[in-house]
PDB file of C-alpha atoms in Angstrom:
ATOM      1  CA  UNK S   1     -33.924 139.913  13.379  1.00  0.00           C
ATOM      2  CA  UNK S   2     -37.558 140.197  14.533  1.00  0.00           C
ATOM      3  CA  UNK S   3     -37.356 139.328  18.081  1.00  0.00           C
ATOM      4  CA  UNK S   4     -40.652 138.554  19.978  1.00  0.00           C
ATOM      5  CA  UNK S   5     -40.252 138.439  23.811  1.00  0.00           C
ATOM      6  CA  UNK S   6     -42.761 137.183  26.889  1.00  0.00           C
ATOM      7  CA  UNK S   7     -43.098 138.507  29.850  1.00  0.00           C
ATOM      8  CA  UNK S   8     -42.339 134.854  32.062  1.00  0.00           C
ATOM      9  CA  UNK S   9     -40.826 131.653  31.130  1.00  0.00           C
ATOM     10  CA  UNK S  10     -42.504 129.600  33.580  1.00  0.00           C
ATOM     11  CA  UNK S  11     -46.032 131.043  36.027  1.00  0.00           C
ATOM     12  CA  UNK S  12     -47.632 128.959  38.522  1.00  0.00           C
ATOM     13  CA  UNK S  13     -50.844 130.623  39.636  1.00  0.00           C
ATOM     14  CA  UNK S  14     -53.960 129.612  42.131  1.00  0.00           C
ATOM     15  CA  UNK S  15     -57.205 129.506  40.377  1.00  0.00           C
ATOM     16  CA  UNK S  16     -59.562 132.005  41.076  1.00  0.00           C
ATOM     17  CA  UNK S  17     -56.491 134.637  40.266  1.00  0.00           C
ATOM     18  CA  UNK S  18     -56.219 137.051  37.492  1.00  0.00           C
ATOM     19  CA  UNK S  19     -53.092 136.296  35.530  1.00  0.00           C
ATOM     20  CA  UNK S  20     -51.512 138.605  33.063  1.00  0.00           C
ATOM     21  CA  UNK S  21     -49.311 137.177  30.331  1.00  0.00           C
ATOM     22  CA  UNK S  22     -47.343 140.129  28.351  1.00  0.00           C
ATOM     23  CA  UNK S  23     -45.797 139.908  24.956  1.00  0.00           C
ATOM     24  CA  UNK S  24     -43.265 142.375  23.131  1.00  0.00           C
ATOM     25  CA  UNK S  25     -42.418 142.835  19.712  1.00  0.00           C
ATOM     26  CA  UNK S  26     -39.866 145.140  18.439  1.00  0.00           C
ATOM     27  CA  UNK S  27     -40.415 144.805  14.794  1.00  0.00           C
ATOM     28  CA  UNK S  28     -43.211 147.018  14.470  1.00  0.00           C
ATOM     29  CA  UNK S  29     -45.551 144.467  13.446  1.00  0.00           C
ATOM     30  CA  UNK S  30     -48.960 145.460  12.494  1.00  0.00           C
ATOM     31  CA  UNK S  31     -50.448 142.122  13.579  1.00  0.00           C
ATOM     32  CA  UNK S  32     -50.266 139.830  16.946  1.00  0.00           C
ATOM     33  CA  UNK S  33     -51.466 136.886  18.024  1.00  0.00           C
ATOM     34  CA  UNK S  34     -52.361 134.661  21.522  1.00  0.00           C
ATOM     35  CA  UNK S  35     -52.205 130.791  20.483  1.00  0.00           C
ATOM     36  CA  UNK S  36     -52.512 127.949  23.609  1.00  0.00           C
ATOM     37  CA  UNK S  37     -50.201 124.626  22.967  1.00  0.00           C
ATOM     38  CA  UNK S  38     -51.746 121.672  24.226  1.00  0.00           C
ATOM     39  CA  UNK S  39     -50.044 118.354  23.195  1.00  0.00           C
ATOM     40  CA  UNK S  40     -51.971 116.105  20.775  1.00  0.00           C
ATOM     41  CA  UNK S  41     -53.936 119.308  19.821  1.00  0.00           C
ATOM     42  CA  UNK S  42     -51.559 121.838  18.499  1.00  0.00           C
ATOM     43  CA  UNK S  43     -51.871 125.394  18.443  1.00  0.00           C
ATOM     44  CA  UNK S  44     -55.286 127.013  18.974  1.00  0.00           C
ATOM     45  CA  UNK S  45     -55.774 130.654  18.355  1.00  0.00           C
ATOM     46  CA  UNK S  46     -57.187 132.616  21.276  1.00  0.00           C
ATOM     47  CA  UNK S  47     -57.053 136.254  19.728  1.00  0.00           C
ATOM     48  CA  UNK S  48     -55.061 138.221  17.397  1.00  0.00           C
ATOM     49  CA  UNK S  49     -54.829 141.993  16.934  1.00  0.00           C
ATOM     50  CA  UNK S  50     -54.384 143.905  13.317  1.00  0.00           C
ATOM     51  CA  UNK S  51     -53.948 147.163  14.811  1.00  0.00           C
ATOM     52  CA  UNK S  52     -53.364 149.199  18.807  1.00  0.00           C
ATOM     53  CA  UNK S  53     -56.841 148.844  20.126  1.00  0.00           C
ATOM     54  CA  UNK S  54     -58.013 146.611  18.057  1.00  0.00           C
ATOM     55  CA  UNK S  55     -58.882 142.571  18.908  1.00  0.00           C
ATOM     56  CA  UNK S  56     -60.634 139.827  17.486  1.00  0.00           C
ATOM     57  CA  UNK S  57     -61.627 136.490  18.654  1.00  0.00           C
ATOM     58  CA  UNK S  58     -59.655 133.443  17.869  1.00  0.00           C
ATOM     59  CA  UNK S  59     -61.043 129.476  18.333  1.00  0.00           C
ATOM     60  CA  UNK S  60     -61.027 129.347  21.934  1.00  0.00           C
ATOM     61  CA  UNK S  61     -61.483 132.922  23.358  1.00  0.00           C
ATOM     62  CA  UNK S  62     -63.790 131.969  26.403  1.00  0.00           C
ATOM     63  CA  UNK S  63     -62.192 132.528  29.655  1.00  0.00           C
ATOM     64  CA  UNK S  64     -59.551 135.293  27.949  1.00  0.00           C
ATOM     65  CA  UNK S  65     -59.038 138.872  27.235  1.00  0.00           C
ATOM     66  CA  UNK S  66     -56.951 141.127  26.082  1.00  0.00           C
ATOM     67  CA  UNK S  67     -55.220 144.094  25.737  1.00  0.00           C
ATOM     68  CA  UNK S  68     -53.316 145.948  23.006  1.00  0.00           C
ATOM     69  CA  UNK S  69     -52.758 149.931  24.031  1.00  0.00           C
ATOM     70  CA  UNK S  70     -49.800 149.755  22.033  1.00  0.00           C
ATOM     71  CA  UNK S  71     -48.386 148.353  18.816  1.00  0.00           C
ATOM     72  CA  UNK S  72     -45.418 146.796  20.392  1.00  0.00           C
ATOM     73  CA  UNK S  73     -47.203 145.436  23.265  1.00  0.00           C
ATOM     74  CA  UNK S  74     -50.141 142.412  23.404  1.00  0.00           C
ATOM     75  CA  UNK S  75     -51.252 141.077  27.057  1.00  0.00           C
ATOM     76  CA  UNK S  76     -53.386 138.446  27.451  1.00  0.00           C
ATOM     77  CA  UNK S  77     -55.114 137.972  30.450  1.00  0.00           C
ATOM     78  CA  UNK S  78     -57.109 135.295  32.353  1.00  0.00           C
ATOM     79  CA  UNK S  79     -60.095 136.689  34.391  1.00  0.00           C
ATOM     80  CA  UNK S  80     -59.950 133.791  37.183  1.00  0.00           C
ATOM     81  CA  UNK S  81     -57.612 131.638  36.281  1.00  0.00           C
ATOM     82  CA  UNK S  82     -58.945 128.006  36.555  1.00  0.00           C
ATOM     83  CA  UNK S  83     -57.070 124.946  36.736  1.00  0.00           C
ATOM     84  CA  UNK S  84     -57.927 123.829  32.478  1.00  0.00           C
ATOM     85  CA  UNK S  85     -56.212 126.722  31.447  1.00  0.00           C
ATOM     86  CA  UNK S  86     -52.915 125.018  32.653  1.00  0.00           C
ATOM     87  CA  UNK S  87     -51.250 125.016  29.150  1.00  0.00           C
ATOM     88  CA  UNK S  88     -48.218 126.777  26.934  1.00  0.00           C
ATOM     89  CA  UNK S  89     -48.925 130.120  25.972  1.00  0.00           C
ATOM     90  CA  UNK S  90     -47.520 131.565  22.165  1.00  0.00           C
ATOM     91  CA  UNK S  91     -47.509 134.738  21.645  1.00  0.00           C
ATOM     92  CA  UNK S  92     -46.625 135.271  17.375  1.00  0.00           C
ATOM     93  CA  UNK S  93     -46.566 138.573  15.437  1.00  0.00           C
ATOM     94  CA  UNK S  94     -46.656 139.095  11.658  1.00  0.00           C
ATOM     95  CA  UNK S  95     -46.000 142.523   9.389  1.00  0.00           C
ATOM     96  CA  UNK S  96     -49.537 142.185   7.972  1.00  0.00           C
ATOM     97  CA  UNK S  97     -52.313 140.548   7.917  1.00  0.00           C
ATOM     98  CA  UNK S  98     -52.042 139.089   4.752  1.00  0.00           C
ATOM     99  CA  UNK S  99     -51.740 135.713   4.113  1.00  0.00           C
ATOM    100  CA  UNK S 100     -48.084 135.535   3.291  1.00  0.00           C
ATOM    101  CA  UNK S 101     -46.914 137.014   6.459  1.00  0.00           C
ATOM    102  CA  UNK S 102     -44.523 134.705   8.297  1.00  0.00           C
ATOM    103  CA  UNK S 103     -45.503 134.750  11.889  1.00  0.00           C
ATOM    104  CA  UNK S 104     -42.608 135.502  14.539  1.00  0.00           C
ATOM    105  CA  UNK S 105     -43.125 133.216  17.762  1.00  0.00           C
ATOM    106  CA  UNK S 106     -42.055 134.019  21.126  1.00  0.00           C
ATOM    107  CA  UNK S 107     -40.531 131.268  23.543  1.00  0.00           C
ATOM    108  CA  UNK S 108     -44.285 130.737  25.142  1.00  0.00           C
ATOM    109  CA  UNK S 109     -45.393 130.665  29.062  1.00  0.00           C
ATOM    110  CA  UNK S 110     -45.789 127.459  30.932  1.00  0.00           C
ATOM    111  CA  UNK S 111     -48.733 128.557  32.668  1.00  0.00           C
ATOM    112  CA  UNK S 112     -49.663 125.851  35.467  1.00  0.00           C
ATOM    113  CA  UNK S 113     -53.383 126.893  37.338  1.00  0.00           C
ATOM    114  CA  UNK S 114     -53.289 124.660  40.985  1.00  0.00           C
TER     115      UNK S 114
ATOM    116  CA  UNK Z   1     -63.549 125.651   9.039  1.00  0.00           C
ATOM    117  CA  UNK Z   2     -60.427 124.609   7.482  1.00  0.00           C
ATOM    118  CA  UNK Z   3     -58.629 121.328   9.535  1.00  0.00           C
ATOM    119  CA  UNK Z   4     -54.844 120.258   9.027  1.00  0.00           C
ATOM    120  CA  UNK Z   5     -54.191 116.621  10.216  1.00  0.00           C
ATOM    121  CA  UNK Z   6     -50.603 115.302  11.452  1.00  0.00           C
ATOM    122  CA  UNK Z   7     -51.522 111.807  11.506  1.00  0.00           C
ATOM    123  CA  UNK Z   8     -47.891 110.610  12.372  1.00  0.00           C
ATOM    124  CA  UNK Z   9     -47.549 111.936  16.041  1.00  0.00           C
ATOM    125  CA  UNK Z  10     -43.777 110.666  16.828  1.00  0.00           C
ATOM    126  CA  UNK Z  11     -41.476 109.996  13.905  1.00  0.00           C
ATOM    127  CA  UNK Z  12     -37.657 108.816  14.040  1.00  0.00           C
ATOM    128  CA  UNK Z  13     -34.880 109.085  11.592  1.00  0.00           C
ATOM    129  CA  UNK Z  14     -31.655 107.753  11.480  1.00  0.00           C
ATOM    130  CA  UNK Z  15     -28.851 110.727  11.040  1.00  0.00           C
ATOM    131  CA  UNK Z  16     -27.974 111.294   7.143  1.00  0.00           C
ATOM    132  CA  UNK Z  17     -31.321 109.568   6.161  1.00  0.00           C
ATOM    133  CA  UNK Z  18     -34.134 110.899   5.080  1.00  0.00           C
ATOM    134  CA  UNK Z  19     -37.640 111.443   6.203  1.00  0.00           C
ATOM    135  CA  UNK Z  20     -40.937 112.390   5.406  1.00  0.00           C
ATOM    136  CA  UNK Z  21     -43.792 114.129   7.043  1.00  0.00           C
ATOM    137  CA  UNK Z  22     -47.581 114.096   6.287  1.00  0.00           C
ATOM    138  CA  UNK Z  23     -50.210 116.518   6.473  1.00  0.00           C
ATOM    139  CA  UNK Z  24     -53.578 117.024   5.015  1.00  0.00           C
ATOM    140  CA  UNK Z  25     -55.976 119.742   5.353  1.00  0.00           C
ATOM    141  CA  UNK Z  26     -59.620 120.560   4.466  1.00  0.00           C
ATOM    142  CA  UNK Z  27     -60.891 124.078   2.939  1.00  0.00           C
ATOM    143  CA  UNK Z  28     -62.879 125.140   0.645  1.00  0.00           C
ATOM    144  CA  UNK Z  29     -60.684 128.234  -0.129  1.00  0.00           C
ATOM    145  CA  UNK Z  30     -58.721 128.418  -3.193  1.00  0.00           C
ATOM    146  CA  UNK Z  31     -56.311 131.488  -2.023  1.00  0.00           C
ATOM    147  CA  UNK Z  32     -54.087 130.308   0.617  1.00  0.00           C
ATOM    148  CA  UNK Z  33     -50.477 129.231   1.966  1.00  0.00           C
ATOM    149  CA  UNK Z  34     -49.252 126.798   3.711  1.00  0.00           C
ATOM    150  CA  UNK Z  35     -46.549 126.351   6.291  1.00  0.00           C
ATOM    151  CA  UNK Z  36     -44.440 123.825   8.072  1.00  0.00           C
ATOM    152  CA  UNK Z  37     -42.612 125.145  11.691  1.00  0.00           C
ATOM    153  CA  UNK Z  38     -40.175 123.680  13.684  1.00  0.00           C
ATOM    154  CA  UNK Z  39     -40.323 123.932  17.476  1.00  0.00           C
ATOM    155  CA  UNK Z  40     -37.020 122.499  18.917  1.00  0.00           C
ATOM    156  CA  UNK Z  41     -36.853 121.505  22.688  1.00  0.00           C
ATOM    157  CA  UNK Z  42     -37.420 124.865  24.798  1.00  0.00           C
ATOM    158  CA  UNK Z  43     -36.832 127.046  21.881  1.00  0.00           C
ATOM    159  CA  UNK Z  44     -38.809 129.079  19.745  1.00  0.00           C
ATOM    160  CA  UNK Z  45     -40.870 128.364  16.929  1.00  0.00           C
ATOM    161  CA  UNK Z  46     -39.608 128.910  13.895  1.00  0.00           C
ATOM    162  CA  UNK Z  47     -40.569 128.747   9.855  1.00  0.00           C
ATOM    163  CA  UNK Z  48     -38.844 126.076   7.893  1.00  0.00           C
ATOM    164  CA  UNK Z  49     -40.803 126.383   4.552  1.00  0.00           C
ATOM    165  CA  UNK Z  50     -43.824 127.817   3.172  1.00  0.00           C
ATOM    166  CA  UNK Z  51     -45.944 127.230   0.243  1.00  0.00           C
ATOM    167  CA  UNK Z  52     -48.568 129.216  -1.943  1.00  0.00           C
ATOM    168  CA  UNK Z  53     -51.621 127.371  -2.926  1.00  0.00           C
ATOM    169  CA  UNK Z  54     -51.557 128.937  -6.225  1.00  0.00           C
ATOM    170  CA  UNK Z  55     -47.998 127.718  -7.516  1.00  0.00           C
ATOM    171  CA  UNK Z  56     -47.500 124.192  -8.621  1.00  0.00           C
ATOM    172  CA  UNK Z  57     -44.137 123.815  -8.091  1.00  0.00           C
ATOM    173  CA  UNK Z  58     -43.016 122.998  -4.766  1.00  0.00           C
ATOM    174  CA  UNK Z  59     -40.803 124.768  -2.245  1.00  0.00           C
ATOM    175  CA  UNK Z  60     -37.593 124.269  -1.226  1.00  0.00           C
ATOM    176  CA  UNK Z  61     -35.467 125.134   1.201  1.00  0.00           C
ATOM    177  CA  UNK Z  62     -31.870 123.592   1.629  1.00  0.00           C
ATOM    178  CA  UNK Z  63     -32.629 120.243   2.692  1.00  0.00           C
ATOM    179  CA  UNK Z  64     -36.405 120.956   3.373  1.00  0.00           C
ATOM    180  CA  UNK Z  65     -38.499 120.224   0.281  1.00  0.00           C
ATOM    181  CA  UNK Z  66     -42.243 120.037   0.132  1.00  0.00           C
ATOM    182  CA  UNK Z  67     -44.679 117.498  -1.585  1.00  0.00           C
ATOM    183  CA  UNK Z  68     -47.909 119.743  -2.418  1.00  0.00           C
ATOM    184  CA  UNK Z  69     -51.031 117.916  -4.026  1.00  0.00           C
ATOM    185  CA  UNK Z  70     -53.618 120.575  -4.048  1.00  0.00           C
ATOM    186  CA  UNK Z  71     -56.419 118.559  -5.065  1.00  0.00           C
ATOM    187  CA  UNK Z  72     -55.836 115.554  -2.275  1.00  0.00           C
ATOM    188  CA  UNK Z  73     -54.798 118.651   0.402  1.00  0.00           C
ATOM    189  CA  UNK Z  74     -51.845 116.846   0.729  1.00  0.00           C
ATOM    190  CA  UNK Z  75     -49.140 118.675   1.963  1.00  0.00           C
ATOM    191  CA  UNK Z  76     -45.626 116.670   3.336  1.00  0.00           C
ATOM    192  CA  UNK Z  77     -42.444 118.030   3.949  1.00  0.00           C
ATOM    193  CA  UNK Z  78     -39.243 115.832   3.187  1.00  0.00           C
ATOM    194  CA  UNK Z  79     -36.086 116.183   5.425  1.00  0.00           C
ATOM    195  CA  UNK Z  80     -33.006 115.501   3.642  1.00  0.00           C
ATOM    196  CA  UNK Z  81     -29.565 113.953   5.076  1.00  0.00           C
ATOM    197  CA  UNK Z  82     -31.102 115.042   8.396  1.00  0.00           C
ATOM    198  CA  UNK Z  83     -28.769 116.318  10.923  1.00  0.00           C
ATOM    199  CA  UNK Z  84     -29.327 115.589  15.164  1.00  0.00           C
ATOM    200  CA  UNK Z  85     -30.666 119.467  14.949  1.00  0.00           C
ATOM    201  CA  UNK Z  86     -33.198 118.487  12.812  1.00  0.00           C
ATOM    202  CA  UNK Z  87     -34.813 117.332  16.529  1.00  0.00           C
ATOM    203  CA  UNK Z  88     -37.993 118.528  17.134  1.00  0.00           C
ATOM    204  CA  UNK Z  89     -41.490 119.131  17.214  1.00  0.00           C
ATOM    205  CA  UNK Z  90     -42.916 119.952  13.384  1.00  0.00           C
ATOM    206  CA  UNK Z  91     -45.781 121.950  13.058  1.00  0.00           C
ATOM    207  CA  UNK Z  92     -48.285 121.932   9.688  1.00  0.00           C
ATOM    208  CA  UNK Z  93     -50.420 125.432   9.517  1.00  0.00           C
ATOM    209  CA  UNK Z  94     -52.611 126.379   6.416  1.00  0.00           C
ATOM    210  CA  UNK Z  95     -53.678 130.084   6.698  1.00  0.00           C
ATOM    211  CA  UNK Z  96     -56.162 132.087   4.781  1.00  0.00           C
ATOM    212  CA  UNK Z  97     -56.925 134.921   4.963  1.00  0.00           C
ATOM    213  CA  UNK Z  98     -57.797 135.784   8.225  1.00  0.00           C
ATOM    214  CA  UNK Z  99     -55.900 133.438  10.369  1.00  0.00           C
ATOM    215  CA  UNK Z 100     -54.006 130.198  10.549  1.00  0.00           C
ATOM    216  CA  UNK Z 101     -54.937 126.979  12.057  1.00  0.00           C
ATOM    217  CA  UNK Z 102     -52.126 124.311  12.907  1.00  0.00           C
ATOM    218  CA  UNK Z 103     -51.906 120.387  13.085  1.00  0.00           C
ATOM    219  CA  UNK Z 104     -51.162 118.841  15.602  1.00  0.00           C
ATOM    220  CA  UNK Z 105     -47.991 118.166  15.785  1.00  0.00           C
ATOM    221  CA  UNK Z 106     -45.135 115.425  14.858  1.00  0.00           C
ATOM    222  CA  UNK Z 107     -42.353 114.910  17.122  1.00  0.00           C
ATOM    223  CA  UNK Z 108     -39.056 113.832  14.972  1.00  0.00           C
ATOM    224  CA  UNK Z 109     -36.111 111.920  16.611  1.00  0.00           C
ATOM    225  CA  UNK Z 110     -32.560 111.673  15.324  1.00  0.00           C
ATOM    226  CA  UNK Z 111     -30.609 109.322  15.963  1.00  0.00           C
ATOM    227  CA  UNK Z 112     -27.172 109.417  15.976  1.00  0.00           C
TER     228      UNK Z 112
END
């Protein structure tokens, strides 16, 4: 079974802080992706990665970066966190890039900002 | 940019019964699939049933079936003799090539 893990449940940060949200796959997936869940709006892609080193920008990438040194690892971090970033966090991986490719979700970060 | 529309935010099913969901989407694309997740209650997201834009006939999956109309973008997934598990938050995606975009979201009750 693919399992995709994150880093914290549940993070409750002051804004103005630099957050860092970590995500593990141990499928060795070439893809993985950031989403945000925000109810009434879905799932929003922030960035993905198709290979270590490599990132591209998703929907909503303003305000995030992020990190992939290596394959099984994808962090996502928040500069200075401010308070409308307070959302669920989804980290997903996939085999390839294709469009076929089931993606694997983790169990998401409740990220609250105050 | 492609769009996939849940226009049924909450929708509630009595156990054994059945139930559909709706979903539309706009592209332009002709190469693409399309996806239906279930998120229970503080769980992880999972797939339930997927479908390739090029094949007419339409998925299924146990008691998951789809309803694909490629030229109306219609895309609804049909829950059959649902079950309490069946709970939970149902998720439309359409993904091309490069990445997938996701509805917003219908919220399915069972009731007992």
């Amino acid at each position: 079974d693919v399992k995709v893990t994150q880093s914290s449940r549940y993070l409750v940060k002051r804004t103005g802080e630099k957050v860092f949200l970590e995500c593990v796959q141990d499928m060795d997936h070439e893809n993985m992706f950031w989403y945000r869940q925000d109810p009434g709006l879905g799932l929003r892609l922030i960035y993905f990665s198709y290979d270590v080193k490599m990132k591209e920008k998703g929907d909503i990438p303003e305000g995030y970066s992020v990190s992939r040194e290596k394959k099984e690892r994808f962090s996502l971090i928040l500069e200075s966190a401010s308070t409308n970033q307070t959302s669920m966090y989804l980290c997903a991986s996939s085999l390839y890039g294709g469009q076929d490719y089931e993606q694997y979700f983790g169990p998401g970060t409740r990220l609250t900002v105050t | 940019a492609q769009t996939v529309t849940q226009s049924q935010p909450e929708m509630s099913v009595q156990e054994a019964e059945t139930v559909t969901l709706s979903c539309t989407y706009d592209t332009s694309e002709s190469d693409y699939y399309l996806f239906w997740y279930k998120q229970p209650p503080s769980r992880q997201m999972i797939l339930v049933i997927r479908q390739e834009a090029y094949k007419q006939q339409n998925a299924t999956e146990n008691r998951f079936s789809v309803n694909f109309q490629k030229a109306a973008k219609s895309f609804s997934l049909k829950i059959s003799d649902s079950q309490l598990g069946d709970a939970a938050m149902y998720f439309c995606a359409y993904r091309s090539a490069r990445y997938m975009r996701f509805g917003a979201g219908t919220r399915l009750t069972v009731k007992p």
